[in-house]
Short mmCIF file of C-alpha atoms in Angstrom, two decimals:
data_model
loop_
_atom_site.label_atom_id
_atom_site.label_comp_id
_atom_site.label_asym_id
_atom_site.label_seq_id
_atom_site.Cartn_x
_atom_site.Cartn_y
_atom_site.Cartn_z
CA MET A 25 108.69 32.89 168.77
CA PHE A 26 111.22 30.05 168.84
CA ALA A 27 114.22 32.30 169.54
CA THR A 28 114.96 30.96 173.04
CA LEU A 29 114.47 27.33 172.03
CA SER A 30 116.61 27.83 168.93
CA ASP A 31 119.43 29.43 170.95
CA ARG A 32 119.40 26.62 173.52
CA LEU A 33 119.51 23.86 170.91
CA THR A 34 122.18 25.60 168.84
CA SER A 35 124.36 26.01 171.94
CA THR A 36 123.93 22.32 172.79
CA PHE A 37 124.99 21.17 169.34
CA LYS A 38 127.96 23.56 169.32
CA ASN A 39 129.37 21.67 172.31
CA LEU A 40 128.98 18.39 170.42
CA ARG A 41 131.05 19.57 167.45
CA THR A 42 134.20 19.70 169.57
CA LYS A 43 134.11 15.93 170.13
CA GLY A 44 135.48 13.43 167.63
CA ARG A 45 133.49 10.50 169.00
CA LEU A 46 130.41 10.56 171.22
CA SER A 47 130.17 8.42 174.31
CA GLU A 48 126.92 7.39 175.96
CA ALA A 49 127.56 10.06 178.62
CA ASP A 50 127.87 12.73 175.89
CA ILE A 51 124.56 11.66 174.36
CA ASP A 52 122.81 11.57 177.75
CA ALA A 53 124.05 15.09 178.53
CA THR A 54 122.83 16.31 175.14
CA VAL A 55 119.41 14.72 175.59
CA ARG A 56 119.10 16.33 179.04
CA GLU A 57 119.80 19.77 177.56
CA ILE A 58 117.24 19.17 174.79
CA ARG A 59 114.66 18.09 177.41
CA ARG A 60 115.22 21.25 179.44
CA ALA A 61 115.01 23.45 176.36
CA LEU A 62 111.69 21.89 175.29
CA LEU A 63 110.15 22.11 178.76
CA ASP A 64 111.22 25.75 179.04
CA ALA A 65 109.48 26.35 175.70
CA ASP A 66 106.17 25.08 177.18
CA VAL A 67 106.08 21.89 175.12
CA ALA A 68 103.71 19.31 176.62
CA VAL A 69 105.44 16.82 178.92
CA PRO A 70 104.25 13.67 177.05
CA VAL A 71 105.61 15.16 173.81
CA VAL A 72 108.96 15.92 175.45
CA ARG A 73 109.26 12.37 176.78
CA SER A 74 108.45 10.84 173.43
CA PHE A 75 110.79 13.17 171.56
CA THR A 76 113.83 12.80 173.81
CA GLY A 77 113.31 9.03 174.04
CA ALA A 78 113.37 8.70 170.27
CA VAL A 79 116.44 10.96 169.96
CA ARG A 80 118.38 9.02 172.62
CA GLU A 81 117.52 5.65 171.11
CA ARG A 82 118.61 6.70 167.62
CA ALA A 83 121.72 8.54 168.92
CA LEU A 84 122.97 5.37 170.61
CA SER A 85 122.41 3.26 167.49
CA ALA A 86 124.83 2.33 164.75
CA GLU A 87 123.81 5.26 162.55
CA VAL A 88 125.72 7.61 164.89
CA SER A 89 128.54 5.36 166.10
CA GLY A 90 129.51 4.49 162.53
CA ALA A 91 129.19 8.01 161.15
CA LEU A 92 132.20 10.03 160.04
CA ASN A 93 130.86 13.07 161.92
CA PRO A 94 128.75 11.91 164.91
CA ALA A 95 127.80 15.47 165.95
CA GLN A 96 126.24 16.22 162.56
CA GLN A 97 124.44 12.90 162.69
CA VAL A 98 122.84 13.83 166.04
CA VAL A 99 121.71 17.17 164.60
CA LYS A 100 120.18 15.28 161.66
CA ILE A 101 118.31 12.99 164.07
CA VAL A 102 116.96 15.93 166.11
CA ASN A 103 115.85 17.65 162.90
CA GLU A 104 113.99 14.55 161.70
CA GLU A 105 112.28 14.03 165.06
CA LEU A 106 111.26 17.72 165.16
CA VAL A 107 109.68 17.32 161.72
CA ALA A 108 107.83 14.24 163.01
CA ILE A 109 106.27 15.95 166.06
CA LEU A 110 105.34 18.97 163.91
CA GLY A 111 103.22 16.73 161.71
CA GLY A 112 105.61 15.08 159.27
CA GLN A 113 104.51 16.20 155.83
CA THR A 114 102.86 19.38 154.57
CA ARG A 115 99.09 19.01 154.25
CA THR A 116 96.90 21.24 152.12
CA LEU A 117 93.12 21.60 151.90
CA ASN A 118 91.02 18.71 150.65
CA LEU A 119 88.81 20.35 148.04
CA ALA A 120 85.38 18.91 147.37
CA LYS A 121 84.84 17.02 144.11
CA ASN A 122 81.53 18.86 143.72
CA PRO A 123 81.97 22.54 144.75
CA PRO A 124 81.60 24.40 146.95
CA THR A 125 84.23 23.26 149.43
CA VAL A 126 82.97 24.05 152.95
CA ILE A 127 85.54 25.12 155.56
CA LEU A 128 84.40 25.56 159.17
CA LEU A 129 86.55 27.60 161.56
CA ALA A 130 86.35 26.71 165.27
CA GLY A 131 88.27 27.86 168.35
CA LEU A 132 88.22 30.03 171.44
CA GLN A 133 87.40 33.72 171.40
CA GLY A 134 90.50 35.85 170.89
CA ALA A 135 92.35 33.20 168.87
CA GLY A 136 91.95 35.29 165.72
CA LYS A 137 89.32 33.31 163.78
CA THR A 138 87.70 36.32 162.09
CA THR A 139 90.96 37.82 160.84
CA LEU A 140 92.13 34.37 159.81
CA ALA A 141 88.96 33.90 157.75
CA GLY A 142 89.98 36.93 155.67
CA LYS A 143 93.58 35.72 155.36
CA LEU A 144 92.50 32.27 154.22
CA ALA A 145 90.01 33.77 151.76
CA LEU A 146 92.69 36.04 150.27
CA HIS A 147 95.10 33.08 150.06
CA LEU A 148 92.54 30.97 148.20
CA LYS A 149 91.57 33.88 145.97
CA GLY A 150 95.21 34.16 144.92
CA GLN A 151 95.07 30.50 143.85
CA GLY A 152 92.16 31.20 141.53
CA HIS A 153 89.25 30.26 143.82
CA THR A 154 86.10 32.33 144.45
CA PRO A 155 85.54 32.15 148.22
CA LEU A 156 82.52 33.40 150.16
CA LEU A 157 82.74 34.37 153.85
CA VAL A 158 79.76 33.50 156.07
CA ALA A 159 79.25 35.47 159.31
CA ALA A 160 77.89 32.83 161.69
CA ASP A 161 79.39 34.41 164.83
CA LEU A 162 76.35 36.31 166.08
CA GLN A 163 77.39 36.33 169.71
CA ARG A 164 80.61 38.32 170.04
CA PRO A 165 79.98 42.09 169.90
CA ASN A 166 80.53 43.50 166.38
CA ALA A 167 81.93 40.21 165.07
CA VAL A 168 79.78 40.49 161.91
CA THR A 169 80.97 44.04 161.28
CA GLN A 170 84.59 42.98 161.73
CA LEU A 171 84.19 40.15 159.21
CA GLN A 172 82.62 42.57 156.71
CA VAL A 173 85.58 44.94 157.08
CA VAL A 174 88.07 42.08 156.70
CA GLY A 175 86.20 40.76 153.65
CA GLU A 176 86.25 44.19 152.03
CA ARG A 177 90.01 44.48 152.57
CA ALA A 178 90.52 41.02 151.07
CA GLY A 179 88.19 41.74 148.16
CA VAL A 180 85.96 38.79 149.09
CA PRO A 181 82.13 38.94 149.46
CA VAL A 182 80.59 38.35 152.91
CA PHE A 183 77.19 36.73 153.53
CA ALA A 184 75.78 38.41 156.66
CA PRO A 185 71.94 38.41 156.78
CA HIS A 186 71.93 39.11 160.55
CA PRO A 187 73.82 42.05 162.14
CA GLY A 188 74.71 39.98 165.19
CA ASN A 189 75.36 41.30 168.67
CA GLN A 190 75.71 45.10 168.67
CA GLY A 191 75.93 45.44 172.46
CA SER A 192 78.77 45.19 174.95
CA ASP A 193 78.12 41.73 176.39
CA ASP A 194 78.29 38.26 174.84
CA ALA A 195 74.53 37.65 174.94
CA MET A 196 73.00 36.11 171.82
CA PRO A 197 70.58 38.61 170.17
CA PHE A 198 66.90 37.72 170.10
CA GLY A 199 66.00 35.71 167.03
CA ALA A 200 69.61 35.03 166.04
CA ASP A 201 70.20 31.54 164.66
CA PRO A 202 73.83 30.78 163.66
CA VAL A 203 72.87 27.38 162.23
CA ALA A 204 70.29 28.95 159.90
CA VAL A 205 72.79 31.61 158.78
CA ALA A 206 75.36 28.92 157.99
CA ARG A 207 72.79 26.89 156.03
CA GLU A 208 71.62 29.94 154.06
CA GLY A 209 75.23 30.89 153.36
CA LEU A 210 75.90 27.51 151.78
CA ALA A 211 72.79 27.82 149.62
CA THR A 212 73.84 31.32 148.53
CA ALA A 213 77.32 30.07 147.59
CA LYS A 214 75.80 27.38 145.39
CA SER A 215 73.49 29.85 143.66
CA ARG A 216 76.29 32.38 143.05
CA LEU A 217 78.77 29.67 141.96
CA HIS A 218 81.33 30.24 144.71
CA ASP A 219 83.66 27.25 144.93
CA VAL A 220 84.74 27.77 148.57
CA VAL A 221 82.68 28.69 151.65
CA ILE A 222 84.47 29.81 154.85
CA VAL A 223 82.22 29.88 157.93
CA ASP A 224 83.26 32.01 160.91
CA THR A 225 81.76 30.64 164.15
CA ALA A 226 81.46 31.95 167.70
CA GLY A 227 84.00 31.31 170.43
CA ARG A 228 84.21 31.67 174.20
CA LEU A 229 86.87 32.76 176.64
CA GLY A 230 86.93 29.14 177.80
CA VAL A 231 85.65 25.74 176.74
CA ASP A 232 82.00 25.18 177.70
CA ALA A 233 79.09 22.94 176.69
CA GLU A 234 77.14 25.71 174.92
CA LEU A 235 80.08 26.53 172.65
CA MET A 236 80.62 22.89 171.73
CA GLN A 237 76.92 22.33 171.07
CA GLN A 238 76.66 25.34 168.74
CA ALA A 239 79.75 24.32 166.79
CA SER A 240 78.48 20.73 166.56
CA ASP A 241 75.07 21.91 165.25
CA ILE A 242 76.71 23.99 162.51
CA ARG A 243 78.96 21.05 161.62
CA ASP A 244 75.94 18.71 161.32
CA ALA A 245 74.03 21.24 159.21
CA LEU A 246 76.86 21.86 156.73
CA ASP A 247 78.80 18.57 156.68
CA PRO A 248 82.04 20.54 156.05
CA ASP A 249 84.94 19.20 154.02
CA GLU A 250 87.46 20.73 156.45
CA ILE A 251 87.11 21.77 160.10
CA LEU A 252 90.05 23.96 161.04
CA PHE A 253 90.84 24.42 164.72
CA VAL A 254 92.25 27.93 165.18
CA ILE A 255 94.53 28.24 168.18
CA ASP A 256 96.63 31.03 169.62
CA ALA A 257 100.27 29.88 169.52
CA MET A 258 101.02 31.97 172.63
CA ILE A 259 98.82 30.11 175.15
CA GLY A 260 101.46 27.49 176.00
CA GLN A 261 100.42 24.37 177.92
CA ASP A 262 96.69 25.23 177.68
CA ALA A 263 96.91 24.54 173.96
CA VAL A 264 96.90 20.80 174.56
CA THR A 265 93.87 20.86 176.89
CA THR A 266 91.89 23.12 174.55
CA ALA A 267 92.77 21.08 171.47
CA GLN A 268 91.70 17.84 173.11
CA ALA A 269 88.39 19.39 174.22
CA PHE A 270 87.58 20.55 170.67
CA GLN A 271 88.66 17.24 169.21
CA ASP A 272 86.29 15.38 171.55
CA GLY A 273 83.42 17.88 171.25
CA VAL A 274 83.47 18.89 167.59
CA GLY A 275 86.34 17.14 165.87
CA PHE A 276 88.68 18.85 163.45
CA THR A 277 90.75 17.89 160.43
CA GLY A 278 93.54 20.44 160.72
CA VAL A 279 95.09 23.09 162.94
CA VAL A 280 95.84 26.75 162.20
CA LEU A 281 98.36 28.55 164.42
CA THR A 282 97.83 32.29 164.87
CA LYS A 283 100.14 34.93 166.38
CA LEU A 284 103.19 32.94 165.43
CA ASP A 285 105.11 36.22 165.32
CA GLY A 286 104.65 36.74 169.07
CA ASP A 287 107.35 36.54 171.71
CA ALA A 288 105.91 33.59 173.65
CA ARG A 289 107.84 30.35 173.93
CA GLY A 290 105.93 28.48 171.22
CA GLY A 291 105.19 25.17 172.94
CA ALA A 292 101.74 25.00 171.34
CA ALA A 293 103.21 24.55 167.88
CA LEU A 294 105.34 21.63 169.06
CA SER A 295 102.53 19.99 171.04
CA VAL A 296 99.20 20.21 169.20
CA ALA A 297 100.00 18.10 166.14
CA SER A 298 101.63 15.35 168.22
CA VAL A 299 98.89 15.19 170.87
CA THR A 300 95.83 15.41 168.59
CA GLY A 301 97.20 13.54 165.60
CA GLN A 302 95.92 16.27 163.28
CA PRO A 303 98.36 18.28 161.13
CA ILE A 304 99.14 21.98 161.40
CA MET A 305 98.05 23.30 158.00
CA TYR A 306 98.50 27.07 158.14
CA ALA A 307 100.29 29.70 160.20
CA SER A 308 99.37 33.33 160.73
CA THR A 309 102.54 35.38 161.19
CA GLY A 310 101.42 39.01 161.49
CA GLU A 311 98.60 41.54 161.41
CA LYS A 312 98.38 42.08 157.65
CA LEU A 313 96.11 39.89 155.55
CA THR A 314 99.17 38.76 153.58
CA ASP A 315 100.96 37.56 156.74
CA PHE A 316 99.73 34.02 156.18
CA GLU A 317 101.56 30.94 154.98
CA VAL A 318 101.23 27.22 154.52
CA PHE A 319 102.82 25.38 157.45
CA HIS A 320 105.76 23.20 156.36
CA PRO A 321 107.01 20.99 159.26
CA ASP A 322 110.43 20.50 157.68
CA ARG A 323 110.95 24.24 157.15
CA MET A 324 109.81 25.08 160.69
CA ALA A 325 112.21 22.49 162.13
CA SER A 326 114.97 24.04 160.04
CA ARG A 327 114.16 27.50 161.47
CA ILE A 328 114.20 26.18 165.04
CA LEU A 329 117.65 24.64 164.50
CA ASP A 330 118.93 27.94 162.98
CA MET A 331 119.42 26.36 159.56
CA GLY A 332 117.25 28.98 157.87
CA ASP A 333 114.26 28.67 155.58
CA ILE A 334 115.54 29.46 152.12
CA LEU A 335 112.58 27.90 150.28
CA THR A 336 110.03 30.15 151.99
CA LEU A 337 112.31 33.13 151.41
CA ILE A 338 112.46 32.33 147.68
CA GLU A 339 108.68 31.85 147.48
CA GLN A 340 108.01 35.22 149.11
CA ALA A 341 110.56 36.92 146.87
CA GLU A 342 108.95 35.39 143.76
CA LYS A 343 105.59 36.82 144.79
CA ALA A 344 107.01 40.30 145.39
CA PHE A 345 109.54 40.72 142.59
CA ASP A 346 108.45 41.56 139.08
CA ALA A 347 110.02 39.12 136.61
CA GLY A 348 110.10 41.68 133.81
CA GLN A 349 111.89 44.29 135.91
CA ALA A 350 114.36 41.67 137.16
CA GLU A 351 115.16 40.67 133.57
CA GLU A 352 115.67 44.31 132.58
CA MET A 353 118.07 44.71 135.51
CA VAL A 354 120.09 41.66 134.43
CA ASP A 355 120.26 42.94 130.84
CA LYS A 356 121.39 46.33 132.10
CA LEU A 357 124.21 44.79 134.12
CA ALA A 358 125.24 42.53 131.24
CA SER A 359 125.47 45.49 128.88
CA GLY A 360 127.84 47.28 131.26
CA LYS A 361 125.45 50.07 132.20
CA ASP A 362 125.53 51.45 135.74
CA LEU A 363 122.61 50.98 138.07
CA THR A 364 120.96 54.25 139.03
CA LEU A 365 119.33 55.38 142.23
CA GLU A 366 115.99 54.92 140.45
CA ASP A 367 116.86 51.22 139.98
CA PHE A 368 117.92 51.01 143.61
CA LEU A 369 114.63 52.55 144.77
CA THR A 370 112.62 50.08 142.66
CA GLN A 371 114.53 47.09 144.04
CA MET A 372 114.13 48.32 147.62
CA GLN A 373 110.38 48.75 147.19
CA GLN A 374 110.03 45.23 145.81
CA LEU A 375 112.10 43.83 148.68
CA ARG A 376 109.89 45.57 151.22
CA SER A 377 106.74 44.27 149.56
CA ALA A 378 107.99 40.72 150.21
CA GLY A 379 107.70 41.37 153.95
CA PRO A 380 109.51 43.03 156.85
CA LEU A 381 113.27 42.98 156.23
CA LYS A 382 113.87 41.70 159.76
CA LYS A 383 111.64 38.70 159.06
CA MET A 384 113.24 38.07 155.67
CA MET A 385 116.78 38.19 157.09
CA GLY A 386 115.70 35.88 159.91
CA MET A 387 115.10 33.14 157.31
CA LEU A 388 118.78 33.07 156.37
CA PRO A 389 120.89 30.25 157.86
CA GLY A 390 122.96 31.15 160.91
CA MET A 391 121.10 34.36 161.71
CA GLY A 392 120.55 33.10 165.26
CA GLN A 393 124.16 34.05 165.96
CA MET A 394 123.31 37.63 164.99
CA ARG A 395 120.01 37.78 166.85
CA GLU A 396 120.92 40.86 168.87
CA ALA A 397 121.88 42.82 165.76
CA LEU A 398 118.75 41.56 164.01
CA ASP A 399 116.53 42.61 166.92
CA ASN A 400 118.13 46.07 166.91
CA PHE A 401 117.62 46.49 163.17
CA ASP A 402 115.53 49.61 162.56
CA GLU A 403 113.07 49.29 159.67
CA ARG A 404 112.77 53.08 159.67
CA GLU A 405 116.28 53.32 158.19
CA VAL A 406 114.81 52.04 154.93
CA ASP A 407 112.17 54.79 155.11
CA ARG A 408 114.92 57.40 155.51
CA ILE A 409 116.79 56.07 152.48
CA GLU A 410 113.60 56.12 150.42
CA ALA A 411 112.86 59.70 151.55
CA ILE A 412 116.35 60.85 150.51
CA ILE A 413 116.07 59.32 147.04
CA ARG A 414 112.55 60.69 146.52
CA SER A 415 113.85 64.18 147.40
CA MET A 416 116.20 64.08 144.42
CA THR A 417 115.39 65.25 140.92
CA PRO A 418 115.21 62.61 138.13
CA ALA A 419 118.55 63.84 136.81
CA GLU A 420 120.17 63.45 140.24
CA ARG A 421 118.84 59.90 140.57
CA ARG A 422 120.22 58.96 137.17
CA THR A 423 123.57 60.73 137.64
CA PRO A 424 124.46 61.02 141.35
CA LYS A 425 127.84 62.60 140.48
CA ILE A 426 126.17 65.94 139.78
CA ILE A 427 125.06 66.23 143.42
CA ASN A 428 127.21 68.99 144.91
CA GLY A 429 127.10 70.68 148.30
CA SER A 430 124.06 72.88 147.64
CA ARG A 431 122.15 69.97 146.15
CA ARG A 432 122.99 67.82 149.21
CA ALA A 433 121.64 70.54 151.50
CA ARG A 434 118.43 70.77 149.47
CA ILE A 435 117.95 66.98 149.42
CA ALA A 436 118.57 66.76 153.18
CA ALA A 437 116.04 69.51 153.87
CA GLY A 438 113.46 67.86 151.62
CA SER A 439 113.83 64.45 153.25
CA GLY A 440 114.11 65.63 156.83
CA THR A 441 117.63 64.29 157.20
CA LYS A 442 121.14 65.70 157.50
CA PRO A 443 123.63 66.34 154.67
CA SER A 444 125.87 63.72 156.27
CA ASP A 445 123.07 61.14 155.78
CA VAL A 446 122.92 62.04 152.09
CA ASN A 447 126.73 61.72 151.87
CA GLN A 448 126.63 58.26 153.47
CA LEU A 449 123.97 57.04 151.05
CA LEU A 450 125.91 58.34 148.03
CA GLU A 451 129.14 56.74 149.26
CA ARG A 452 127.43 53.39 149.79
CA PHE A 453 125.78 53.58 146.41
CA ASP A 454 129.08 54.46 144.73
CA GLY A 455 130.67 51.39 146.33
CA ALA A 456 127.75 49.24 145.22
CA GLN A 457 128.09 50.55 141.67
CA LYS A 458 131.78 49.64 141.59
CA MET A 459 131.03 46.17 142.88
CA MET A 460 128.30 45.63 140.28
CA ARG A 461 130.67 46.76 137.50
CA GLN A 462 133.26 44.21 138.56
CA MET A 463 130.62 41.48 138.89
CA ALA A 464 129.39 42.30 135.39
CA LYS A 465 132.96 41.74 134.16
CA GLY A 466 132.98 38.33 135.78
CA GLY A 467 133.97 38.95 139.39
CA GLY A 468 137.28 37.56 140.52
CA GLY A 469 140.16 38.29 142.79
CA MET A 470 138.60 36.01 145.39
CA PRO A 471 140.27 32.79 146.60
CA GLY A 472 139.32 29.70 144.66
CA MET A 473 137.90 31.57 141.66
CA PRO A 474 139.22 30.89 138.15
CA PRO A 475 142.18 33.02 137.07
CA GLY A 476 141.78 35.77 134.53
CA MET A 477 138.52 37.08 135.98
CA GLY A 478 138.02 40.68 137.05
CA ASN A 479 138.75 41.94 140.54
CA LEU A 480 136.12 42.93 143.07
CA PRO A 481 136.65 46.21 144.91
CA GLY A 482 139.17 45.80 147.68
CA MET A 483 140.42 42.49 146.29
CA GLY A 484 143.50 43.69 144.38
CA GLY A 485 144.06 45.07 140.91
CA LYS A 486 145.62 48.29 139.63
CA LYS A 487 143.69 50.76 141.75
CA SER A 488 142.64 48.70 144.76
CA ARG A 489 144.68 48.27 147.90
CA GLY A 490 144.66 45.25 150.17
CA ARG A 491 143.83 45.70 153.82
CA THR A 492 146.82 43.75 155.10
CA ALA A 493 149.48 45.03 152.71
CA PRO A 494 150.98 48.47 153.34
CA PRO A 495 149.94 51.11 150.83
CA VAL A 496 152.33 51.79 147.98
CA ARG A 497 153.05 55.49 147.56
CA LYS A 498 153.93 56.72 144.13
CA VAL A 499 156.83 59.09 143.72
CA LYS A 500 156.43 61.43 140.80
CA GLY A 501 159.99 62.70 140.49
CA LYS A 502 162.51 59.85 140.65
CA SER A 503 166.19 60.56 140.46
CA GLY A 504 168.05 59.79 137.24
CA ASN A 505 171.02 58.58 139.28
CA PRO A 506 170.90 54.74 139.44
CA ALA A 507 172.22 54.57 143.02
CA LYS A 508 169.80 57.19 144.35
CA ARG A 509 166.97 55.62 142.40
CA ALA A 510 167.64 52.21 143.99
CA GLU A 511 167.77 53.87 147.43
CA GLN A 512 164.38 55.54 146.81
CA GLU A 513 162.81 52.23 145.83
CA ARG A 514 164.17 50.49 148.94
CA GLY A 515 163.00 53.21 151.35
CA ILE A 516 159.69 54.32 149.82
CA THR A 517 158.09 51.53 147.81
CA SER A 518 157.45 47.90 148.59
CA LYS A 519 159.43 46.72 145.54
CA PRO A 520 162.72 44.87 146.15
CA ALA A 521 165.95 46.70 145.52
CA ALA A 522 167.49 46.35 142.10
CA PRO A 523 169.90 43.42 141.84
CA GLN A 524 173.63 44.01 141.49
CA GLY A 525 174.69 44.57 137.92
CA SER A 526 171.44 46.11 136.74
CA ALA A 527 172.29 49.04 134.54
CA PHE A 528 169.53 51.42 135.55
CA GLY A 529 168.15 49.90 138.77
CA ILE A 530 165.21 48.35 136.91
CA ALA A 531 163.69 45.34 138.66
CA PRO A 532 163.79 41.94 136.94
CA LYS A 533 160.94 41.20 134.58
CA ALA A 534 157.73 39.95 136.17
CA GLU A 535 154.26 39.36 134.77
CA PRO A 536 152.39 42.52 135.68
CA THR A 537 148.66 42.71 135.13
CA GLN A 538 149.23 45.91 133.12
CA PRO A 539 152.40 47.28 131.44
CA ALA A 540 154.40 49.42 133.82
CA GLU A 541 155.68 52.76 132.57
CA ILE A 542 159.46 52.93 133.09
CA GLU A 543 161.17 56.25 133.68
CA LEU A 544 164.63 56.22 132.09
CA PRO A 545 167.65 58.36 133.04
CA ALA A 546 167.85 61.76 131.38
CA GLY A 547 169.52 61.82 127.96
CA LEU A 548 168.88 58.17 127.10
CA ASP A 549 165.62 58.85 125.28
CA ARG A 550 167.47 60.08 122.18
CA PHE A 551 168.86 56.56 121.66
CA LEU A 552 165.30 55.09 121.72
CA GLY A 553 163.76 56.88 118.82
CA GLY A 554 163.04 60.25 120.42
CA ARG A 555 161.03 58.84 123.28
#
């Protein structure tokens, strides 16, 4: 969502890094670029004015003029001000001292309240809570049915005594009372010992008095601990107007951003918290129930400035990866055993369970510079690799060297790929195996690493060849004549010619990594013990 804004800001700061000292004109030019980038991203004008004013004031102060690297100091200031307008610190739910905790969801129709109710319930269930969903949206067609389906997918019970609107219009069914349903839902939660109640309420296509009145009545009946305003992050400037209307009409204690994975410009996320004074608490980042995360202002600011989000990446990986399997893999590497294609398949499946690979790679620092390659990344390539491995027999997965031409053809036919695709996978895996062997020995061969450690593939050693150095070609049959031998070494190998006075053209002693086998002139071996 913040791709355009991130690219603009990154480009602006890149120009700053070329300057040793920053003049007032440099800072003004930078602030102008930041202002344009924020306005293009649909950030509210008052927020832009406040943000750029604070950045300019701090950039002209002593903290930048006295810094060793003024450009980095300006980036630090922008990062801190971004964190401030995004809400400052991370805020989590305020749980009631006497359960159940009541959470009321409010917002416009189409913002994603019903799906979000299931995501929030699943999130709380994973933390050990026992949530109950209450279907108080009796106006939108099939809203109750949708909540029941979402609750079933999340494994959370749904209280729905009324079927709600089953027609095609938004008319309230006869006898439907959302306030009574909400009140009965709270009583049911208490009797069944649920510690969290999540109430899904009705919305409209626009703000109106009837919507506000219904939401206010439910609020007064339940006295909720948290009122979460659910807003579509793609609506741009309207986000501010809508948020202010709900704040005046119902009031809310936190904001939830949905559709944060969209391709809109994302101004809502940078405007709502600053304008309303209420923090953004959660973010919905996809269609799956697991595409839900706590909103961290500092991490979001880091993403916008293309500095990555390593902490979130680690958290998602910890959820997906099995600690026992990871420990077994480490022990296997430490013992010198080769990884098999079965191990590779297991690791790939765990990586995919952490989320889309494109999203995971996007959390790495500096990936904004590779945005085009990242956008063109095809997730189906992983499916093809998995299909190839699954088409192999257990023996072939454990020992890929036994895969010959006929086996490659069979595997390709079974996976719907070409034999060349199977060859490519095996070649990549063979290279990965070699690298893992060298890493198990301690790595090495790389600049700045301690001496005496092993060499990584392509980094030198007995069998590897550097990319810049010309290849050394071995000559099996060297002449026994010292003069001809010296001529061969000068013309064919990269070794220096033998110095004058050397009896047999043997180079001066060096410190080779492994003993070199010396071929002596014919007839001399009888003087060396029959060698």
